[in-house]
Amino acid sequence: MELKFLYAILFFLPVVTEEAVYTGTSAVAVDHTKVKDPSVCQLQPDVGPCRAAHHQWYYNITLRECAVFVYGGCEGNGNRFEKKKECRKLCIKQEKKDACKQPKDPGPCMALGYRWYYNEATDDCEMFAYGGCQGNENNFATEEECRAKCVKAPKPPSTSSGICMQPSDSGPCRARHTKWFFDLDERKCSFPMWYYNRDGKKCEPFNYGGCKGNANRFSTKAACDKKCNRGRF
């Protein structure tokens, strides 16, 4: 009688396995990416004490991407996925925010390059040091590209003369991003920032501080010439 009673208790106890939850009447498959807490994404990969060799995926918090590691087959932790898409689904937030509303993000890499981002506080595009990988979408190769996408303030006069008659303006910042590069068209070394000198009637390089200033500022001499050459006004 006691044995039958014990069997009856065991029959109705829920049994949990890695593949299903068994309630005594039915088995329901479990999607592990749904039951895992996103906090597991912050854990370091754990191969466990066993010595099998299973290729699994884990979230790398440094690279902010899912990567492969060799799992020993037992124990370990929750930062382990059979498929990359399962890892990405749980650990990588799909950025839906407007690029112009995202903060400046240099990324985790250590290269040194300069890009442009939109600063909501100043409603202007500014230079920043970019590490060369990842970051976010508020990252533009040129100031013109950034301004076209993000700047909401009224634009300067659209006529060439209005822009080209303004004096050079370094802006209030003090970054002084003066870098030399070899211009293949000009076959000589040049500066990246140019303005139209109305007195000299030609485009000339100048030191730009990295923020604000005025519209008489161009990334290349060719862009300055196209906008402000004497034949245009």
PDB file of C-alpha atoms in Angstrom:
ATOM      1  CA  MET A   1       0.000   0.000   0.000  1.00  0.00           C
ATOM      2  CA  GLU A   2       2.815   2.407   0.934  1.00  0.00           C
ATOM      3  CA  LEU A   3       4.689   1.559  -2.300  1.00  0.00           C
ATOM      4  CA  LYS A   4       1.610   2.320  -4.424  1.00  0.00           C
ATOM      5  CA  PHE A   5       1.189   5.638  -2.606  1.00  0.00           C
ATOM      6  CA  LEU A   6       4.835   6.549  -3.339  1.00  0.00           C
ATOM      7  CA  TYR A   7       4.424   5.715  -7.030  1.00  0.00           C
ATOM      8  CA  ALA A   8       1.327   7.906  -7.146  1.00  0.00           C
ATOM      9  CA  ILE A   9       3.252  10.873  -5.692  1.00  0.00           C
ATOM     10  CA  LEU A  10       6.161  10.423  -8.103  1.00  0.00           C
ATOM     11  CA  PHE A  11       3.814  10.195 -11.078  1.00  0.00           C
ATOM     12  CA  PHE A  12       2.295  13.614 -10.427  1.00  0.00           C
ATOM     13  CA  LEU A  13       5.550  15.437  -9.534  1.00  0.00           C
ATOM     14  CA  PRO A  14       6.831  17.637 -12.402  1.00  0.00           C
ATOM     15  CA  VAL A  15      10.001  16.326 -14.009  1.00  0.00           C
ATOM     16  CA  VAL A  16      12.321  18.879 -15.643  1.00  0.00           C
ATOM     17  CA  THR A  17      14.859  17.906 -18.278  1.00  0.00           C
ATOM     18  CA  GLU A  18      16.920  19.954 -20.726  1.00  0.00           C
ATOM     19  CA  GLU A  19      14.502  19.083 -23.518  1.00  0.00           C
ATOM     20  CA  ALA A  20      11.040  19.325 -21.922  1.00  0.00           C
ATOM     21  CA  VAL A  21       8.949  19.980 -18.853  1.00  0.00           C
ATOM     22  CA  TYR A  22       6.900  16.848 -18.018  1.00  0.00           C
ATOM     23  CA  THR A  23       3.831  17.397 -15.846  1.00  0.00           C
ATOM     24  CA  GLY A  24       2.629  13.797 -15.665  1.00  0.00           C
ATOM     25  CA  THR A  25       0.150  14.270 -18.495  1.00  0.00           C
ATOM     26  CA  SER A  26       2.111  15.949 -21.287  1.00  0.00           C
ATOM     27  CA  ALA A  27       5.598  17.064 -22.287  1.00  0.00           C
ATOM     28  CA  VAL A  28       6.131  20.654 -23.403  1.00  0.00           C
ATOM     29  CA  ALA A  29       9.283  21.600 -25.322  1.00  0.00           C
ATOM     30  CA  VAL A  30      11.287  24.459 -23.818  1.00  0.00           C
ATOM     31  CA  ASP A  31      12.960  27.212 -25.846  1.00  0.00           C
ATOM     32  CA  HIS A  32      16.048  27.932 -23.743  1.00  0.00           C
ATOM     33  CA  THR A  33      16.546  31.403 -25.217  1.00  0.00           C
ATOM     34  CA  LYS A  34      13.166  32.365 -23.743  1.00  0.00           C
ATOM     35  CA  VAL A  35      13.768  31.051 -20.237  1.00  0.00           C
ATOM     36  CA  LYS A  36      17.311  32.412 -19.867  1.00  0.00           C
ATOM     37  CA  ASP A  37      17.743  35.716 -18.108  1.00  0.00           C
ATOM     38  CA  PRO A  38      19.628  38.333 -20.197  1.00  0.00           C
ATOM     39  CA  SER A  39      22.041  38.745 -17.271  1.00  0.00           C
ATOM     40  CA  VAL A  40      23.759  35.505 -18.382  1.00  0.00           C
ATOM     41  CA  CYS A  41      25.162  37.490 -21.299  1.00  0.00           C
ATOM     42  CA  GLN A  42      27.523  39.247 -18.865  1.00  0.00           C
ATOM     43  CA  LEU A  43      29.126  35.966 -17.734  1.00  0.00           C
ATOM     44  CA  GLN A  44      32.497  34.771 -18.956  1.00  0.00           C
ATOM     45  CA  PRO A  45      32.333  31.591 -21.088  1.00  0.00           C
ATOM     46  CA  ASP A  46      32.711  28.465 -18.942  1.00  0.00           C
ATOM     47  CA  VAL A  47      33.903  25.237 -20.608  1.00  0.00           C
ATOM     48  CA  GLY A  48      32.914  23.179 -17.543  1.00  0.00           C
ATOM     49  CA  PRO A  49      34.881  20.278 -15.978  1.00  0.00           C
ATOM     50  CA  CYS A  50      34.173  17.662 -18.660  1.00  0.00           C
ATOM     51  CA  ARG A  51      36.480  16.963 -21.577  1.00  0.00           C
ATOM     52  CA  ALA A  52      34.182  16.655 -24.575  1.00  0.00           C
ATOM     53  CA  ALA A  53      34.555  19.174 -27.399  1.00  0.00           C
ATOM     54  CA  HIS A  54      31.299  20.833 -28.425  1.00  0.00           C
ATOM     55  CA  HIS A  55      31.339  24.050 -30.407  1.00  0.00           C
ATOM     56  CA  GLN A  56      28.895  26.435 -28.750  1.00  0.00           C
ATOM     57  CA  TRP A  57      28.243  30.168 -28.878  1.00  0.00           C
ATOM     58  CA  TYR A  58      28.630  32.736 -26.112  1.00  0.00           C
ATOM     59  CA  TYR A  59      28.226  36.488 -25.875  1.00  0.00           C
ATOM     60  CA  ASN A  60      31.551  38.361 -25.738  1.00  0.00           C
ATOM     61  CA  ILE A  61      30.963  41.516 -23.682  1.00  0.00           C
ATOM     62  CA  THR A  62      34.183  43.128 -24.920  1.00  0.00           C
ATOM     63  CA  LEU A  63      33.421  42.749 -28.622  1.00  0.00           C
ATOM     64  CA  ARG A  64      29.678  43.062 -28.051  1.00  0.00           C
ATOM     65  CA  GLU A  65      29.131  40.147 -30.395  1.00  0.00           C
ATOM     66  CA  CYS A  66      28.471  36.401 -30.211  1.00  0.00           C
ATOM     67  CA  ALA A  67      31.510  34.160 -30.651  1.00  0.00           C
ATOM     68  CA  VAL A  68      32.337  30.441 -30.705  1.00  0.00           C
ATOM     69  CA  PHE A  69      33.962  28.557 -27.831  1.00  0.00           C
ATOM     70  CA  VAL A  70      34.614  24.883 -27.051  1.00  0.00           C
ATOM     71  CA  TYR A  71      32.308  23.506 -24.353  1.00  0.00           C
ATOM     72  CA  GLY A  72      33.343  20.433 -22.365  1.00  0.00           C
ATOM     73  CA  GLY A  73      29.859  18.940 -22.259  1.00  0.00           C
ATOM     74  CA  CYS A  74      28.724  19.406 -18.660  1.00  0.00           C
ATOM     75  CA  GLU A  75      28.036  22.159 -16.133  1.00  0.00           C
ATOM     76  CA  GLY A  76      29.320  25.588 -17.218  1.00  0.00           C
ATOM     77  CA  ASN A  77      26.930  28.543 -17.103  1.00  0.00           C
ATOM     78  CA  GLY A  78      24.057  30.121 -18.970  1.00  0.00           C
ATOM     79  CA  ASN A  79      26.198  32.099 -21.399  1.00  0.00           C
ATOM     80  CA  ARG A  80      26.143  29.182 -23.819  1.00  0.00           C
ATOM     81  CA  PHE A  81      24.018  28.700 -26.924  1.00  0.00           C
ATOM     82  CA  GLU A  82      23.774  26.030 -29.596  1.00  0.00           C
ATOM     83  CA  LYS A  83      23.205  28.548 -32.371  1.00  0.00           C
ATOM     84  CA  LYS A  84      24.503  32.032 -33.018  1.00  0.00           C
ATOM     85  CA  LYS A  85      21.005  33.359 -33.676  1.00  0.00           C
ATOM     86  CA  GLU A  86      19.927  32.190 -30.193  1.00  0.00           C
ATOM     87  CA  CYS A  87      22.840  34.099 -28.665  1.00  0.00           C
ATOM     88  CA  ARG A  88      22.087  37.235 -30.661  1.00  0.00           C
ATOM     89  CA  LYS A  89      18.379  37.047 -29.886  1.00  0.00           C
ATOM     90  CA  LEU A  90      18.983  37.125 -26.147  1.00  0.00           C
ATOM     91  CA  CYS A  91      22.114  39.226 -25.815  1.00  0.00           C
ATOM     92  CA  ILE A  92      22.248  41.775 -28.609  1.00  0.00           C
ATOM     93  CA  LYS A  93      19.711  44.544 -28.441  1.00  0.00           C
ATOM     94  CA  GLN A  94      18.526  45.417 -31.899  1.00  0.00           C
ATOM     95  CA  GLU A  95      18.988  49.171 -32.045  1.00  0.00           C
ATOM     96  CA  LYS A  96      15.743  50.804 -33.121  1.00  0.00           C
ATOM     97  CA  LYS A  97      16.668  54.295 -31.951  1.00  0.00           C
ATOM     98  CA  ASP A  98      17.195  57.042 -34.480  1.00  0.00           C
ATOM     99  CA  ALA A  99      20.909  57.323 -35.310  1.00  0.00           C
ATOM    100  CA  CYS A 100      20.885  61.029 -34.469  1.00  0.00           C
ATOM    101  CA  LYS A 101      19.606  60.317 -30.941  1.00  0.00           C
ATOM    102  CA  GLN A 102      22.315  57.793 -30.111  1.00  0.00           C
ATOM    103  CA  PRO A 103      25.244  58.928 -27.924  1.00  0.00           C
ATOM    104  CA  LYS A 104      28.784  59.291 -29.167  1.00  0.00           C
ATOM    105  CA  ASP A 105      30.350  55.807 -29.112  1.00  0.00           C
ATOM    106  CA  PRO A 106      34.066  55.297 -29.926  1.00  0.00           C
ATOM    107  CA  GLY A 107      33.674  51.487 -29.863  1.00  0.00           C
ATOM    108  CA  PRO A 108      35.936  48.946 -28.113  1.00  0.00           C
ATOM    109  CA  CYS A 109      38.829  48.901 -30.603  1.00  0.00           C
ATOM    110  CA  MET A 110      41.998  50.920 -30.181  1.00  0.00           C
ATOM    111  CA  ALA A 111      42.671  52.322 -33.640  1.00  0.00           C
ATOM    112  CA  LEU A 112      42.743  56.105 -33.892  1.00  0.00           C
ATOM    113  CA  GLY A 113      40.626  57.724 -36.543  1.00  0.00           C
ATOM    114  CA  TYR A 114      38.331  60.723 -36.628  1.00  0.00           C
ATOM    115  CA  ARG A 115      34.652  60.554 -37.524  1.00  0.00           C
ATOM    116  CA  TRP A 116      31.653  62.822 -37.070  1.00  0.00           C
ATOM    117  CA  TYR A 117      28.673  62.441 -34.738  1.00  0.00           C
ATOM    118  CA  TYR A 118      25.573  64.511 -34.077  1.00  0.00           C
ATOM    119  CA  ASN A 119      25.472  66.222 -30.674  1.00  0.00           C
ATOM    120  CA  GLU A 120      21.831  66.726 -29.658  1.00  0.00           C
ATOM    121  CA  ALA A 121      22.802  69.281 -27.006  1.00  0.00           C
ATOM    122  CA  THR A 122      24.329  71.668 -29.545  1.00  0.00           C
ATOM    123  CA  ASP A 123      22.265  70.588 -32.571  1.00  0.00           C
ATOM    124  CA  ASP A 124      25.490  70.331 -34.514  1.00  0.00           C
ATOM    125  CA  CYS A 125      27.889  67.746 -35.887  1.00  0.00           C
ATOM    126  CA  GLU A 126      31.227  67.376 -34.121  1.00  0.00           C
ATOM    127  CA  MET A 127      34.393  65.349 -34.549  1.00  0.00           C
ATOM    128  CA  PHE A 128      35.260  62.468 -32.234  1.00  0.00           C
ATOM    129  CA  ALA A 129      37.985  59.855 -31.938  1.00  0.00           C
ATOM    130  CA  TYR A 130      36.685  56.511 -33.260  1.00  0.00           C
ATOM    131  CA  GLY A 131      38.413  53.235 -32.384  1.00  0.00           C
ATOM    132  CA  GLY A 132      37.700  51.613 -35.732  1.00  0.00           C
ATOM    133  CA  CYS A 133      35.060  48.978 -34.939  1.00  0.00           C
ATOM    134  CA  GLN A 134      31.483  48.658 -33.683  1.00  0.00           C
ATOM    135  CA  GLY A 135      30.109  51.763 -31.981  1.00  0.00           C
ATOM    136  CA  ASN A 136      26.652  52.805 -33.198  1.00  0.00           C
ATOM    137  CA  GLU A 137      24.947  54.460 -36.156  1.00  0.00           C
ATOM    138  CA  ASN A 138      25.685  58.016 -34.998  1.00  0.00           C
ATOM    139  CA  ASN A 139      28.968  57.804 -36.863  1.00  0.00           C
ATOM    140  CA  PHE A 140      29.607  59.602 -40.155  1.00  0.00           C
ATOM    141  CA  ALA A 141      32.600  59.822 -42.469  1.00  0.00           C
ATOM    142  CA  THR A 142      32.094  63.518 -43.213  1.00  0.00           C
ATOM    143  CA  GLU A 143      30.510  66.518 -41.567  1.00  0.00           C
ATOM    144  CA  GLU A 144      28.317  67.041 -44.617  1.00  0.00           C
ATOM    145  CA  GLU A 145      26.862  63.535 -44.304  1.00  0.00           C
ATOM    146  CA  CYS A 146      26.192  64.068 -40.599  1.00  0.00           C
ATOM    147  CA  ARG A 147      24.541  67.455 -41.087  1.00  0.00           C
ATOM    148  CA  ALA A 148      22.356  66.212 -43.933  1.00  0.00           C
ATOM    149  CA  LYS A 149      21.074  63.408 -41.722  1.00  0.00           C
ATOM    150  CA  CYS A 150      20.707  65.085 -38.349  1.00  0.00           C
ATOM    151  CA  VAL A 151      20.951  68.882 -38.063  1.00  0.00           C
ATOM    152  CA  LYS A 152      17.549  70.450 -37.438  1.00  0.00           C
ATOM    153  CA  ALA A 153      18.552  74.114 -37.064  1.00  0.00           C
ATOM    154  CA  PRO A 154      17.818  76.491 -39.953  1.00  0.00           C
ATOM    155  CA  LYS A 155      20.506  76.141 -42.579  1.00  0.00           C
ATOM    156  CA  PRO A 156      22.683  79.080 -43.676  1.00  0.00           C
ATOM    157  CA  PRO A 157      21.681  80.933 -46.865  1.00  0.00           C
ATOM    158  CA  SER A 158      21.493  78.473 -49.738  1.00  0.00           C
ATOM    159  CA  THR A 159      23.204  80.780 -52.241  1.00  0.00           C
ATOM    160  CA  SER A 160      26.871  80.179 -52.808  1.00  0.00           C
ATOM    161  CA  SER A 161      27.678  83.831 -52.166  1.00  0.00           C
ATOM    162  CA  GLY A 162      26.047  83.727 -48.713  1.00  0.00           C
ATOM    163  CA  ILE A 163      28.220  80.857 -47.574  1.00  0.00           C
ATOM    164  CA  CYS A 164      31.390  81.777 -49.372  1.00  0.00           C
ATOM    165  CA  MET A 165      31.423  85.369 -48.126  1.00  0.00           C
ATOM    166  CA  GLN A 166      31.584  84.254 -44.482  1.00  0.00           C
ATOM    167  CA  PRO A 167      35.007  84.406 -42.779  1.00  0.00           C
ATOM    168  CA  SER A 168      36.741  81.238 -41.626  1.00  0.00           C
ATOM    169  CA  ASP A 169      35.431  80.226 -38.194  1.00  0.00           C
ATOM    170  CA  SER A 170      37.352  77.709 -36.078  1.00  0.00           C
ATOM    171  CA  GLY A 171      34.473  77.396 -33.594  1.00  0.00           C
ATOM    172  CA  PRO A 172      34.719  77.396 -29.772  1.00  0.00           C
ATOM    173  CA  CYS A 173      36.255  73.927 -29.415  1.00  0.00           C
ATOM    174  CA  ARG A 174      39.971  73.403 -29.123  1.00  0.00           C
ATOM    175  CA  ALA A 175      40.482  69.995 -30.699  1.00  0.00           C
ATOM    176  CA  ARG A 176      42.596  71.448 -33.522  1.00  0.00           C
ATOM    177  CA  HIS A 177      42.151  68.477 -35.823  1.00  0.00           C
ATOM    178  CA  THR A 178      44.833  69.465 -38.319  1.00  0.00           C
ATOM    179  CA  LYS A 179      46.010  66.360 -40.128  1.00  0.00           C
ATOM    180  CA  TRP A 180      47.928  66.029 -43.347  1.00  0.00           C
ATOM    181  CA  PHE A 181      46.904  63.597 -46.053  1.00  0.00           C
ATOM    182  CA  PHE A 182      48.131  62.984 -49.603  1.00  0.00           C
ATOM    183  CA  ASP A 183      45.626  64.279 -52.138  1.00  0.00           C
ATOM    184  CA  LEU A 184      45.802  61.997 -55.184  1.00  0.00           C
ATOM    185  CA  ASP A 185      44.105  64.568 -57.414  1.00  0.00           C
ATOM    186  CA  GLU A 186      46.332  67.456 -56.369  1.00  0.00           C
ATOM    187  CA  ARG A 187      49.403  65.187 -56.098  1.00  0.00           C
ATOM    188  CA  LYS A 188      50.435  66.906 -52.899  1.00  0.00           C
ATOM    189  CA  CYS A 189      49.825  66.854 -49.151  1.00  0.00           C
ATOM    190  CA  SER A 190      46.762  68.770 -47.988  1.00  0.00           C
ATOM    191  CA  PHE A 191      44.623  69.663 -44.969  1.00  0.00           C
ATOM    192  CA  PRO A 192      41.152  68.140 -44.458  1.00  0.00           C
ATOM    193  CA  MET A 193      39.346  71.440 -43.682  1.00  0.00           C
ATOM    194  CA  TRP A 194      38.958  74.206 -46.237  1.00  0.00           C
ATOM    195  CA  TYR A 195      37.203  77.581 -46.474  1.00  0.00           C
ATOM    196  CA  TYR A 196      36.731  80.094 -49.254  1.00  0.00           C
ATOM    197  CA  ASN A 197      38.877  83.200 -48.793  1.00  0.00           C
ATOM    198  CA  ARG A 198      36.840  85.980 -50.384  1.00  0.00           C
ATOM    199  CA  ASP A 199      39.807  88.372 -50.367  1.00  0.00           C
ATOM    200  CA  GLY A 200      42.167  85.937 -52.038  1.00  0.00           C
ATOM    201  CA  LYS A 201      39.288  84.525 -54.113  1.00  0.00           C
ATOM    202  CA  LYS A 202      40.406  80.953 -53.555  1.00  0.00           C
ATOM    203  CA  CYS A 203      39.916  78.006 -51.218  1.00  0.00           C
ATOM    204  CA  GLU A 204      42.443  77.715 -48.414  1.00  0.00           C
ATOM    205  CA  PRO A 205      43.039  75.310 -45.494  1.00  0.00           C
ATOM    206  CA  PHE A 206      42.384  76.338 -41.899  1.00  0.00           C
ATOM    207  CA  ASN A 207      42.450  74.882 -38.379  1.00  0.00           C
ATOM    208  CA  TYR A 208      38.993  73.763 -37.265  1.00  0.00           C
ATOM    209  CA  GLY A 209      38.345  73.160 -33.562  1.00  0.00           C
ATOM    210  CA  GLY A 210      35.866  70.332 -34.103  1.00  0.00           C
ATOM    211  CA  CYS A 211      32.481  71.940 -33.316  1.00  0.00           C
ATOM    212  CA  LYS A 212      30.157  74.757 -34.414  1.00  0.00           C
ATOM    213  CA  GLY A 213      31.744  77.397 -36.640  1.00  0.00           C
ATOM    214  CA  ASN A 214      29.872  78.370 -39.813  1.00  0.00           C
ATOM    215  CA  ALA A 215      28.985  76.877 -43.188  1.00  0.00           C
ATOM    216  CA  ASN A 216      32.120  78.157 -44.952  1.00  0.00           C
ATOM    217  CA  ARG A 217      33.880  74.928 -44.112  1.00  0.00           C
ATOM    218  CA  PHE A 218      34.530  71.952 -46.378  1.00  0.00           C
ATOM    219  CA  SER A 219      36.159  68.560 -45.963  1.00  0.00           C
ATOM    220  CA  THR A 220      38.017  68.802 -49.275  1.00  0.00           C
ATOM    221  CA  LYS A 221      39.373  71.524 -51.528  1.00  0.00           C
ATOM    222  CA  ALA A 222      37.308  70.108 -54.386  1.00  0.00           C
ATOM    223  CA  ALA A 223      34.075  70.574 -52.409  1.00  0.00           C
ATOM    224  CA  CYS A 224      35.058  74.153 -51.596  1.00  0.00           C
ATOM    225  CA  ASP A 225      35.920  74.925 -55.227  1.00  0.00           C
ATOM    226  CA  LYS A 226      32.654  73.430 -56.444  1.00  0.00           C
ATOM    227  CA  LYS A 227      30.615  75.590 -54.088  1.00  0.00           C
ATOM    228  CA  CYS A 228      32.580  78.813 -54.147  1.00  0.00           C
ATOM    229  CA  ASN A 229      34.612  79.161 -57.323  1.00  0.00           C
ATOM    230  CA  ARG A 230      34.317  82.587 -58.886  1.00  0.00           C
ATOM    231  CA  GLY A 231      32.164  81.368 -61.738  1.00  0.00           C
ATOM    232  CA  ARG A 232      29.314  80.613 -59.305  1.00  0.00           C
ATOM    233  CA  PHE A 233      28.709  84.157 -58.004  1.00  0.00           C
TER     234      PHE A 233
END
